[in-house]
């Protein structure tokens, strides 16, 4: 049983927190060392690749038939983006704030401003056509009810669930931080328990019978809830707390990380083929909420950090370095605006062009146009709404 879709034709990336500051070390664990780089160049690459891949998810869904066997086989692998999103969210959050004296009121005000304002504005924009139709018909109460529902559920458009879950992660940050502190010395046990819980949740969601009542409503909207991604959020927090050990291990095991991802990708595709063999439609067989996504998502995240480690070692100041840093900075905004641009791209895309060429053309065009829109808005008052960042002040 699936509850969310991936295609822009069917309604169902990391908050804007900075990873560039040096932070004091938590006194509760020896796993975090006293020195951290002032800028995590590996995270820049990981974030950028993840946000590019999510555009690939949506263009694949929009350029292939709903039940395309090949299209859904590709989506089976591209679904790692959801896990990587939430891993990065808490990784950056804990890297920036864990162990540092925290004024919760100020923390929440800033975080809810940077994500909450874009969430509200884009909810109104993406729901705008339906809202205007209701208002033109004089259905003011119905329009208010529709907007309220979309704000609560994130259903105005298929990608806004991420912002809603990110807001929950910010709200629950003090509790997760307390859990991490209380389990110091037992973080492997915490991670294993979280993984088992994640497998159980995904098994119930995908294979279990539909629930009724309040439980049924929560199940229907499970993809918009913190608990549905708890493993990735916990894993990101622990990876940040043990940041030097985590990133150091990945740096020393590049080949093993990439090989593990390749094997996990093969296992995910085999899982997809077995599900198809047993009669599941392609879209259901490629659902993001399946137990196989735990090993595949984990392996893909480690492989991304392995690529980031290679980049951090070999990078040199220059044009490519600037492009990756700029792309990482704009990635959240690209995530916000790309569905609107993709709709237009799919409208004018030549219908005679078959996948995967139509997918590649739509993806590249959407990326270029989305990047241009966000970059143009960064120095303007629209920056907060479009990119989730304060206006970029120009010097000169």
mmCIF file of C-alpha atoms in Angstrom:
data_model
loop_
_atom_site.group_PDB
_atom_site.id
_atom_site.type_symbol
_atom_site.label_atom_id
_atom_site.label_comp_id
_atom_site.label_asym_id
_atom_site.label_seq_id
_atom_site.Cartn_x
_atom_site.Cartn_y
_atom_site.Cartn_z
ATOM 1 C CA UNK A 1 0.000 0.000 0.000
ATOM 2 C CA UNK A 2 1.542 3.280 -1.095
ATOM 3 C CA UNK A 3 0.625 6.702 0.162
ATOM 4 C CA UNK A 4 2.618 9.227 -1.837
ATOM 5 C CA UNK A 5 3.660 9.774 -5.402
ATOM 6 C CA UNK A 6 6.799 11.007 -7.062
ATOM 7 C CA UNK A 7 5.545 12.459 -10.323
ATOM 8 C CA UNK A 8 4.695 16.101 -10.948
ATOM 9 C CA UNK A 9 1.702 14.888 -12.868
ATOM 10 C CA UNK A 10 0.247 13.330 -9.709
ATOM 11 C CA UNK A 11 -0.232 15.031 -6.348
ATOM 12 C CA UNK A 12 0.808 12.877 -3.446
ATOM 13 C CA UNK A 13 16.009 18.662 -0.066
ATOM 14 C CA UNK A 14 17.574 19.768 3.451
ATOM 15 C CA UNK A 15 16.564 22.962 5.037
ATOM 16 C CA UNK A 16 18.595 26.084 4.565
ATOM 17 C CA UNK A 17 20.773 25.654 7.646
ATOM 18 C CA UNK A 18 24.380 26.574 7.229
ATOM 19 C CA UNK A 19 27.169 24.033 7.540
ATOM 20 C CA UNK A 20 29.892 26.645 7.343
ATOM 21 C CA UNK A 21 30.501 27.647 10.932
ATOM 22 C CA UNK A 22 32.879 26.301 13.525
ATOM 23 C CA UNK A 23 30.993 25.099 16.587
ATOM 24 C CA UNK A 24 32.088 24.216 20.116
ATOM 25 C CA UNK A 25 32.117 20.562 20.987
ATOM 26 C CA UNK A 26 29.452 18.753 22.998
ATOM 27 C CA UNK A 27 30.850 17.846 26.423
ATOM 28 C CA UNK A 28 28.899 14.615 26.547
ATOM 29 C CA UNK A 29 30.851 12.495 24.092
ATOM 30 C CA UNK A 30 34.453 11.961 23.063
ATOM 31 C CA UNK A 31 33.356 10.988 19.572
ATOM 32 C CA UNK A 32 33.273 14.616 18.467
ATOM 33 C CA UNK A 33 36.742 16.081 18.197
ATOM 34 C CA UNK A 34 37.787 19.631 18.966
ATOM 35 C CA UNK A 35 38.398 20.694 15.374
ATOM 36 C CA UNK A 36 35.972 21.008 12.532
ATOM 37 C CA UNK A 37 36.509 22.600 9.145
ATOM 38 C CA UNK A 38 35.001 26.037 8.756
ATOM 39 C CA UNK A 39 33.274 24.888 5.596
ATOM 40 C CA UNK A 40 32.150 21.346 4.787
ATOM 41 C CA UNK A 41 32.980 21.127 1.105
ATOM 42 C CA UNK A 42 31.988 17.468 0.989
ATOM 43 C CA UNK A 43 28.501 18.368 2.220
ATOM 44 C CA UNK A 44 28.252 20.967 -0.555
ATOM 45 C CA UNK A 45 28.664 18.233 -3.148
ATOM 46 C CA UNK A 46 26.357 15.798 -1.346
ATOM 47 C CA UNK A 47 23.622 18.419 -1.108
ATOM 48 C CA UNK A 48 24.002 19.481 -4.721
ATOM 49 C CA UNK A 49 23.905 15.920 -6.086
ATOM 50 C CA UNK A 50 20.881 15.113 -3.950
ATOM 51 C CA UNK A 51 18.888 18.098 -5.177
ATOM 52 C CA UNK A 52 19.832 17.386 -8.789
ATOM 53 C CA UNK A 53 18.645 13.815 -8.324
ATOM 54 C CA UNK A 54 15.290 14.905 -6.935
ATOM 55 C CA UNK A 55 14.690 16.929 -10.091
ATOM 56 C CA UNK A 56 15.503 13.677 -11.866
ATOM 57 C CA UNK A 57 12.814 11.911 -9.817
ATOM 58 C CA UNK A 58 10.147 14.367 -10.848
ATOM 59 C CA UNK A 59 11.147 14.575 -14.513
ATOM 60 C CA UNK A 60 11.253 10.784 -14.706
ATOM 61 C CA UNK A 61 7.747 10.634 -13.256
ATOM 62 C CA UNK A 62 6.540 13.342 -15.617
ATOM 63 C CA UNK A 63 7.996 11.941 -18.850
ATOM 64 C CA UNK A 64 7.139 8.268 -18.376
ATOM 65 C CA UNK A 65 3.720 6.603 -18.264
ATOM 66 C CA UNK A 66 2.408 6.090 -14.736
ATOM 67 C CA UNK A 67 2.938 2.315 -14.880
ATOM 68 C CA UNK A 68 6.056 2.304 -17.050
ATOM 69 C CA UNK A 69 8.227 -0.670 -16.092
ATOM 70 C CA UNK A 70 11.477 1.056 -17.048
ATOM 71 C CA UNK A 71 10.499 4.425 -15.634
ATOM 72 C CA UNK A 72 9.580 2.959 -12.278
ATOM 73 C CA UNK A 73 12.764 0.874 -12.247
ATOM 74 C CA UNK A 74 14.665 4.156 -12.472
ATOM 75 C CA UNK A 75 12.499 5.689 -9.759
ATOM 76 C CA UNK A 76 13.272 2.720 -7.517
ATOM 77 C CA UNK A 77 16.868 3.917 -7.359
ATOM 78 C CA UNK A 78 16.202 7.645 -7.437
ATOM 79 C CA UNK A 79 14.034 7.400 -4.330
ATOM 80 C CA UNK A 80 17.226 7.591 -2.246
ATOM 81 C CA UNK A 81 16.796 11.363 -2.446
ATOM 82 C CA UNK A 82 14.091 11.344 0.208
ATOM 83 C CA UNK A 83 16.344 9.568 2.700
ATOM 84 C CA UNK A 84 19.301 11.791 1.818
ATOM 85 C CA UNK A 85 17.169 14.909 2.299
ATOM 86 C CA UNK A 86 16.372 14.130 5.892
ATOM 87 C CA UNK A 87 19.813 12.771 6.707
ATOM 88 C CA UNK A 88 21.294 16.074 5.550
ATOM 89 C CA UNK A 89 18.693 18.059 7.483
ATOM 90 C CA UNK A 90 19.727 16.728 10.882
ATOM 91 C CA UNK A 91 23.385 16.361 9.906
ATOM 92 C CA UNK A 92 23.639 20.100 9.266
ATOM 93 C CA UNK A 93 21.385 20.925 12.211
ATOM 94 C CA UNK A 94 23.484 18.943 14.705
ATOM 95 C CA UNK A 95 26.784 20.037 13.179
ATOM 96 C CA UNK A 96 25.708 23.641 13.664
ATOM 97 C CA UNK A 97 23.939 23.539 17.037
ATOM 98 C CA UNK A 98 24.678 20.381 19.024
ATOM 99 C CA UNK A 99 26.652 21.077 22.177
ATOM 100 C CA UNK A 100 26.250 24.815 21.824
ATOM 101 C CA UNK A 101 24.231 26.853 24.347
ATOM 102 C CA UNK A 102 20.904 27.246 22.610
ATOM 103 C CA UNK A 103 18.203 29.871 23.132
ATOM 104 C CA UNK A 104 15.243 27.845 21.941
ATOM 105 C CA UNK A 105 13.005 30.825 21.288
ATOM 106 C CA UNK A 106 15.558 32.447 19.026
ATOM 107 C CA UNK A 107 16.428 29.124 17.376
ATOM 108 C CA UNK A 108 12.809 28.351 16.567
ATOM 109 C CA UNK A 109 12.029 31.882 15.374
ATOM 110 C CA UNK A 110 14.925 31.853 12.927
ATOM 111 C CA UNK A 111 14.360 28.326 11.670
ATOM 112 C CA UNK A 112 10.607 28.698 11.288
ATOM 113 C CA UNK A 113 11.152 31.986 9.471
ATOM 114 C CA UNK A 114 13.599 30.511 6.954
ATOM 115 C CA UNK A 115 11.461 27.466 6.176
ATOM 116 C CA UNK A 116 7.994 28.474 7.382
ATOM 117 C CA UNK A 117 7.710 31.612 5.245
ATOM 118 C CA UNK A 118 8.577 29.782 1.987
ATOM 119 C CA UNK A 119 6.259 26.942 3.020
ATOM 120 C CA UNK A 120 3.266 29.238 3.520
ATOM 121 C CA UNK A 121 3.898 31.340 0.414
ATOM 122 C CA UNK A 122 4.499 28.390 -1.898
ATOM 123 C CA UNK A 123 1.485 26.574 -0.481
ATOM 124 C CA UNK A 124 -0.649 29.567 -1.483
ATOM 125 C CA UNK A 125 1.014 29.788 -4.895
ATOM 126 C CA UNK A 126 0.711 26.097 -5.729
ATOM 127 C CA UNK A 127 -2.882 25.966 -4.475
ATOM 128 C CA UNK A 128 -3.648 29.292 -6.153
ATOM 129 C CA UNK A 129 -5.615 28.075 -9.146
ATOM 130 C CA UNK A 130 -8.053 26.078 -7.051
ATOM 131 C CA UNK A 131 -8.339 28.839 -4.477
ATOM 132 C CA UNK A 132 -9.085 31.460 -7.125
ATOM 133 C CA UNK A 133 -11.742 29.240 -8.654
ATOM 134 C CA UNK A 134 -13.455 28.814 -5.288
ATOM 135 C CA UNK A 135 -13.252 32.538 -4.554
ATOM 136 C CA UNK A 136 -14.641 33.444 -7.983
ATOM 137 C CA UNK A 137 -17.575 31.138 -7.269
ATOM 138 C CA UNK A 138 -18.166 32.907 -3.980
ATOM 139 C CA UNK A 139 -17.038 29.912 -1.928
ATOM 140 C CA UNK A 140 -15.006 31.880 0.594
ATOM 141 C CA UNK A 141 -15.447 29.352 3.400
ATOM 142 C CA UNK A 142 -14.477 26.480 1.098
ATOM 143 C CA UNK A 143 -11.377 28.377 -0.053
ATOM 144 C CA UNK A 144 -10.321 29.038 3.552
ATOM 145 C CA UNK A 145 -10.896 25.371 4.391
ATOM 146 C CA UNK A 146 -8.839 24.257 1.376
ATOM 147 C CA UNK A 147 -5.964 26.554 2.276
ATOM 148 C CA UNK A 148 -6.045 25.480 5.913
ATOM 149 C CA UNK A 149 -6.012 21.814 4.907
ATOM 150 C CA UNK A 150 -3.079 22.355 2.540
ATOM 151 C CA UNK A 151 -1.103 24.216 5.201
ATOM 152 C CA UNK A 152 -1.652 21.440 7.738
ATOM 153 C CA UNK A 153 -0.961 18.546 5.384
ATOM 154 C CA UNK A 154 1.511 19.915 2.821
ATOM 155 C CA UNK A 155 -0.747 18.687 0.025
ATOM 156 C CA UNK A 156 -0.798 21.881 -2.044
ATOM 157 C CA UNK A 157 1.869 20.278 -4.255
ATOM 158 C CA UNK A 158 3.713 16.993 -4.200
ATOM 159 C CA UNK A 159 7.063 18.284 -2.892
ATOM 160 C CA UNK A 160 5.961 20.475 0.019
ATOM 161 C CA UNK A 161 5.874 17.547 2.451
ATOM 162 C CA UNK A 162 9.623 18.011 2.827
ATOM 163 C CA UNK A 163 9.251 21.493 4.266
ATOM 164 C CA UNK A 164 6.542 20.279 6.627
ATOM 165 C CA UNK A 165 8.735 17.444 7.950
ATOM 166 C CA UNK A 166 11.691 19.836 8.211
ATOM 167 C CA UNK A 167 9.619 22.126 10.434
ATOM 168 C CA UNK A 168 8.826 19.123 12.614
ATOM 169 C CA UNK A 169 12.541 18.311 12.810
ATOM 170 C CA UNK A 170 13.255 21.847 14.010
ATOM 171 C CA UNK A 171 10.464 21.641 16.561
ATOM 172 C CA UNK A 172 11.702 18.305 17.902
ATOM 173 C CA UNK A 173 15.408 19.160 17.791
ATOM 174 C CA UNK A 174 15.695 19.608 21.601
ATOM 175 C CA UNK A 175 14.151 16.175 22.196
ATOM 176 C CA UNK A 176 16.358 14.441 19.639
ATOM 177 C CA UNK A 177 19.415 16.197 21.057
ATOM 178 C CA UNK A 178 18.465 15.014 24.542
ATOM 179 C CA UNK A 179 18.057 11.465 23.244
ATOM 180 C CA UNK A 180 21.517 11.619 21.670
ATOM 181 C CA UNK A 181 23.037 12.882 24.925
ATOM 182 C CA UNK A 182 21.251 10.322 27.108
ATOM 183 C CA UNK A 183 22.445 7.459 24.895
ATOM 184 C CA UNK A 184 26.088 8.590 24.740
ATOM 185 C CA UNK A 185 28.251 5.478 24.606
ATOM 186 C CA UNK A 186 25.382 3.456 23.114
ATOM 187 C CA UNK A 187 24.882 5.180 19.798
ATOM 188 C CA UNK A 188 25.339 2.020 17.766
ATOM 189 C CA UNK A 189 22.466 0.475 19.720
ATOM 190 C CA UNK A 190 20.368 3.577 19.133
ATOM 191 C CA UNK A 191 21.092 3.456 15.401
ATOM 192 C CA UNK A 192 20.307 -0.268 15.159
ATOM 193 C CA UNK A 193 17.067 0.130 17.087
ATOM 194 C CA UNK A 194 16.051 3.041 14.879
ATOM 195 C CA UNK A 195 16.806 0.982 11.739
ATOM 196 C CA UNK A 196 14.692 -1.941 12.959
ATOM 197 C CA UNK A 197 11.856 0.432 13.773
ATOM 198 C CA UNK A 198 12.132 1.971 10.309
ATOM 199 C CA UNK A 199 11.946 -1.440 8.664
ATOM 200 C CA UNK A 200 8.866 -2.287 10.745
ATOM 201 C CA UNK A 201 7.172 1.001 9.834
ATOM 202 C CA UNK A 202 7.844 0.571 6.126
ATOM 203 C CA UNK A 203 6.697 -3.037 6.188
ATOM 204 C CA UNK A 204 3.395 -2.018 7.783
ATOM 205 C CA UNK A 205 2.849 0.902 5.425
ATOM 206 C CA UNK A 206 3.631 -1.081 2.276
ATOM 207 C CA UNK A 207 2.215 -4.498 3.094
ATOM 208 C CA UNK A 208 -0.231 -3.934 5.946
ATOM 209 C CA UNK A 209 -3.980 -3.535 5.696
ATOM 210 C CA UNK A 210 -5.428 -0.013 5.643
ATOM 211 C CA UNK A 211 -6.340 1.343 9.045
ATOM 212 C CA UNK A 212 -9.533 3.190 9.923
ATOM 213 C CA UNK A 213 -10.401 6.213 12.051
ATOM 214 C CA UNK A 214 -7.663 8.537 13.274
ATOM 215 C CA UNK A 215 -5.011 5.897 12.597
ATOM 216 C CA UNK A 216 -6.214 5.690 9.017
ATOM 217 C CA UNK A 217 -5.879 9.459 8.577
ATOM 218 C CA UNK A 218 -2.349 9.379 9.984
ATOM 219 C CA UNK A 219 -1.492 6.458 7.729
ATOM 220 C CA UNK A 220 -2.816 8.321 4.700
ATOM 221 C CA UNK A 221 -0.546 11.255 5.539
ATOM 222 C CA UNK A 222 2.377 9.266 6.922
ATOM 223 C CA UNK A 223 4.779 10.685 4.338
ATOM 224 C CA UNK A 224 4.269 14.117 5.929
ATOM 225 C CA UNK A 225 5.181 13.009 9.455
ATOM 226 C CA UNK A 226 8.527 13.039 11.279
ATOM 227 C CA UNK A 227 8.112 9.425 12.416
ATOM 228 C CA UNK A 228 8.065 8.114 8.855
ATOM 229 C CA UNK A 229 11.691 9.218 8.445
ATOM 230 C CA UNK A 230 12.940 8.803 11.995
ATOM 231 C CA UNK A 231 15.854 6.545 11.034
ATOM 232 C CA UNK A 232 17.316 9.030 8.534
ATOM 233 C CA UNK A 233 16.877 11.885 10.969
ATOM 234 C CA UNK A 234 18.511 9.947 13.804
ATOM 235 C CA UNK A 235 21.292 8.705 11.515
ATOM 236 C CA UNK A 236 22.036 12.245 10.329
ATOM 237 C CA UNK A 237 22.212 13.476 13.912
ATOM 238 C CA UNK A 238 24.579 10.706 14.979
ATOM 239 C CA UNK A 239 26.769 11.144 11.893
ATOM 240 C CA UNK A 240 27.177 14.824 12.787
ATOM 241 C CA UNK A 241 27.882 14.149 16.488
ATOM 242 C CA UNK A 242 30.556 11.653 15.428
ATOM 243 C CA UNK A 243 31.408 13.779 12.410
ATOM 244 C CA UNK A 244 35.173 13.297 12.322
ATOM 245 C CA UNK A 245 34.894 9.530 12.762
ATOM 246 C CA UNK A 246 32.069 9.197 10.220
ATOM 247 C CA UNK A 247 33.646 11.320 7.535
ATOM 248 C CA UNK A 248 37.104 9.937 8.295
ATOM 249 C CA UNK A 249 35.908 6.342 7.874
ATOM 250 C CA UNK A 250 34.211 7.192 4.590
ATOM 251 C CA UNK A 251 37.364 8.951 3.369
ATOM 252 C CA UNK A 252 39.444 5.839 4.081
ATOM 253 C CA UNK A 253 36.949 3.432 2.471
ATOM 254 C CA UNK A 254 35.958 5.059 -0.811
ATOM 255 C CA UNK A 255 35.973 1.816 -2.773
ATOM 256 C CA UNK A 256 34.016 -0.117 -0.161
ATOM 257 C CA UNK A 257 31.432 2.672 0.043
ATOM 258 C CA UNK A 258 30.873 2.739 -3.715
ATOM 259 C CA UNK A 259 30.824 -1.076 -3.938
ATOM 260 C CA UNK A 260 28.266 -1.291 -1.135
ATOM 261 C CA UNK A 261 26.054 1.213 -2.939
ATOM 262 C CA UNK A 262 26.321 -0.780 -6.173
ATOM 263 C CA UNK A 263 25.335 -4.004 -4.382
ATOM 264 C CA UNK A 264 22.469 -2.262 -2.596
ATOM 265 C CA UNK A 265 21.267 -0.809 -5.904
ATOM 266 C CA UNK A 266 21.271 -4.307 -7.392
ATOM 267 C CA UNK A 267 19.322 -5.600 -4.400
ATOM 268 C CA UNK A 268 16.770 -2.796 -4.789
ATOM 269 C CA UNK A 269 16.262 -3.573 -8.469
ATOM 270 C CA UNK A 270 15.958 -7.282 -7.687
ATOM 271 C CA UNK A 271 13.346 -6.444 -5.053
ATOM 272 C CA UNK A 272 11.476 -4.450 -7.701
ATOM 273 C CA UNK A 273 11.574 -7.315 -10.191
ATOM 274 C CA UNK A 274 10.384 -9.840 -7.601
ATOM 275 C CA UNK A 275 7.499 -7.560 -6.661
ATOM 276 C CA UNK A 276 6.584 -7.237 -10.332
ATOM 277 C CA UNK A 277 6.780 -11.014 -10.722
ATOM 278 C CA UNK A 278 4.288 -11.413 -7.879
ATOM 279 C CA UNK A 279 1.799 -9.117 -9.546
ATOM 280 C CA UNK A 280 2.468 -5.688 -8.073
ATOM 281 C CA UNK A 281 1.943 -2.836 -10.543
ATOM 282 C CA UNK A 282 5.215 -1.079 -11.422
ATOM 283 C CA UNK A 283 4.425 2.095 -9.482
ATOM 284 C CA UNK A 284 3.609 0.157 -6.306
ATOM 285 C CA UNK A 285 6.614 -2.119 -6.768
ATOM 286 C CA UNK A 286 8.845 0.987 -6.857
ATOM 287 C CA UNK A 287 7.314 2.597 -3.763
ATOM 288 C CA UNK A 288 9.668 4.658 -1.615
ATOM 289 C CA UNK A 289 8.145 3.086 1.511
ATOM 290 C CA UNK A 290 9.592 -0.428 1.356
ATOM 291 C CA UNK A 291 12.009 -2.194 3.721
ATOM 292 C CA UNK A 292 14.640 -2.448 0.987
ATOM 293 C CA UNK A 293 14.954 1.334 1.068
ATOM 294 C CA UNK A 294 16.714 1.156 4.447
ATOM 295 C CA UNK A 295 19.860 -0.575 3.093
ATOM 296 C CA UNK A 296 19.661 1.152 -0.280
ATOM 297 C CA UNK A 297 19.138 4.607 1.245
ATOM 298 C CA UNK A 298 21.934 4.064 3.767
ATOM 299 C CA UNK A 299 24.405 2.813 1.170
ATOM 300 C CA UNK A 300 23.599 5.629 -1.250
ATOM 301 C CA UNK A 301 24.147 8.279 1.443
ATOM 302 C CA UNK A 302 27.516 6.803 2.392
ATOM 303 C CA UNK A 303 28.493 6.660 -1.299
ATOM 304 C CA UNK A 304 27.529 10.314 -1.721
ATOM 305 C CA UNK A 305 29.733 11.237 1.221
ATOM 306 C CA UNK A 306 32.519 9.153 -0.342
ATOM 307 C CA UNK A 307 32.267 11.262 -3.498
ATOM 308 C CA UNK A 308 32.186 14.335 -1.304
ATOM 309 C CA UNK A 309 35.340 13.149 0.447
ATOM 310 C CA UNK A 310 37.128 12.796 -2.877
ATOM 311 C CA UNK A 311 36.008 16.283 -3.834
ATOM 312 C CA UNK A 312 37.131 17.772 -0.512
ATOM 313 C CA UNK A 313 40.614 16.273 -0.910
ATOM 314 C CA UNK A 314 41.099 17.246 -4.536
ATOM 315 C CA UNK A 315 39.255 20.544 -4.838
ATOM 316 C CA UNK A 316 41.158 23.689 -5.631
ATOM 317 C CA UNK A 317 39.943 27.281 -5.461
ATOM 318 C CA UNK A 318 38.558 28.187 -8.841
ATOM 319 C CA UNK A 319 35.508 28.173 -11.066
ATOM 320 C CA UNK A 320 34.403 24.601 -10.348
ATOM 321 C CA UNK A 321 34.733 25.095 -6.608
ATOM 322 C CA UNK A 322 32.686 28.296 -6.820
ATOM 323 C CA UNK A 323 30.017 26.598 -8.940
ATOM 324 C CA UNK A 324 29.577 23.727 -6.484
ATOM 325 C CA UNK A 325 29.397 26.059 -3.494
ATOM 326 C CA UNK A 326 26.924 28.302 -5.306
ATOM 327 C CA UNK A 327 24.867 25.325 -6.445
ATOM 328 C CA UNK A 328 24.718 24.038 -2.876
ATOM 329 C CA UNK A 329 23.611 27.474 -1.671
ATOM 330 C CA UNK A 330 20.840 27.678 -4.301
ATOM 331 C CA UNK A 331 19.707 24.059 -3.982
ATOM 332 C CA UNK A 332 16.883 24.656 -1.511
ATOM 333 C CA UNK A 333 15.443 27.373 -3.734
ATOM 334 C CA UNK A 334 15.751 25.145 -6.785
ATOM 335 C CA UNK A 335 13.768 22.536 -4.877
ATOM 336 C CA UNK A 336 11.033 25.078 -4.147
ATOM 337 C CA UNK A 337 10.591 26.485 -7.651
ATOM 338 C CA UNK A 338 11.388 23.568 -9.941
ATOM 339 C CA UNK A 339 7.931 21.912 -9.916
ATOM 340 C CA UNK A 340 6.315 25.079 -11.279
ATOM 341 C CA UNK A 341 8.950 25.327 -13.999
ATOM 342 C CA UNK A 342 8.755 21.609 -14.754
ATOM 343 C CA UNK A 343 5.030 21.882 -15.469
ATOM 344 C CA UNK A 344 5.774 24.454 -18.151
ATOM 345 C CA UNK A 345 8.682 22.439 -19.550
ATOM 346 C CA UNK A 346 6.527 19.318 -19.835
ATOM 347 C CA UNK A 347 3.842 21.338 -21.609
ATOM 348 C CA UNK A 348 6.168 22.451 -24.416
ATOM 349 C CA UNK A 349 8.294 19.282 -24.522
ATOM 350 C CA UNK A 350 8.133 17.649 -27.971
ATOM 351 C CA UNK A 351 5.659 14.773 -27.656
ATOM 352 C CA UNK A 352 7.484 12.714 -30.248
ATOM 353 C CA UNK A 353 10.615 12.611 -28.094
ATOM 354 C CA UNK A 354 10.620 9.307 -26.145
ATOM 355 C CA UNK A 355 12.210 8.552 -22.765
ATOM 356 C CA UNK A 356 14.975 8.677 -21.713
ATOM 357 C CA UNK A 357 15.726 11.572 -24.095
ATOM 358 C CA UNK A 358 12.601 13.459 -23.044
ATOM 359 C CA UNK A 359 13.572 12.908 -19.405
ATOM 360 C CA UNK A 360 17.097 14.228 -19.913
ATOM 361 C CA UNK A 361 15.881 17.242 -21.871
ATOM 362 C CA UNK A 362 13.197 18.096 -19.316
ATOM 363 C CA UNK A 363 15.613 17.612 -16.423
ATOM 364 C CA UNK A 364 18.402 19.763 -17.867
ATOM 365 C CA UNK A 365 16.010 22.519 -18.937
ATOM 366 C CA UNK A 366 14.275 22.561 -15.561
ATOM 367 C CA UNK A 367 17.582 22.705 -13.704
ATOM 368 C CA UNK A 368 18.908 25.584 -15.794
ATOM 369 C CA UNK A 369 15.726 27.658 -15.567
ATOM 370 C CA UNK A 370 15.233 26.954 -11.843
ATOM 371 C CA UNK A 371 18.819 27.910 -11.063
ATOM 372 C CA UNK A 372 18.461 31.125 -13.039
ATOM 373 C CA UNK A 373 15.250 32.105 -11.240
ATOM 374 C CA UNK A 374 16.707 31.497 -7.777
ATOM 375 C CA UNK A 375 20.010 33.242 -8.578
ATOM 376 C CA UNK A 376 18.157 36.304 -9.890
ATOM 377 C CA UNK A 377 16.014 36.455 -6.756
ATOM 378 C CA UNK A 378 18.855 36.150 -4.224
ATOM 379 C CA UNK A 379 19.781 39.878 -4.240
ATOM 380 C CA UNK A 380 16.095 40.938 -4.064
ATOM 381 C CA UNK A 381 13.431 41.019 -1.339
ATOM 382 C CA UNK A 382 12.087 37.772 -2.843
ATOM 383 C CA UNK A 383 15.140 35.852 -1.594
ATOM 384 C CA UNK A 384 13.531 34.560 1.609
ATOM 385 C CA UNK A 385 10.485 33.251 -0.226
ATOM 386 C CA UNK A 386 12.349 31.794 -3.193
ATOM 387 C CA UNK A 387 15.524 30.460 -1.573
ATOM 388 C CA UNK A 388 14.807 30.203 2.157
ATOM 389 C CA UNK A 389 17.718 32.584 2.800
ATOM 390 C CA UNK A 390 17.901 36.268 3.750
ATOM 391 C CA UNK A 391 18.452 38.712 0.918
ATOM 392 C CA UNK A 392 21.990 38.527 -0.438
ATOM 393 C CA UNK A 393 23.599 41.938 -0.110
ATOM 394 C CA UNK A 394 25.774 42.941 -3.008
ATOM 395 C CA UNK A 395 29.046 44.754 -2.434
ATOM 396 C CA UNK A 396 30.749 47.251 -4.588
#
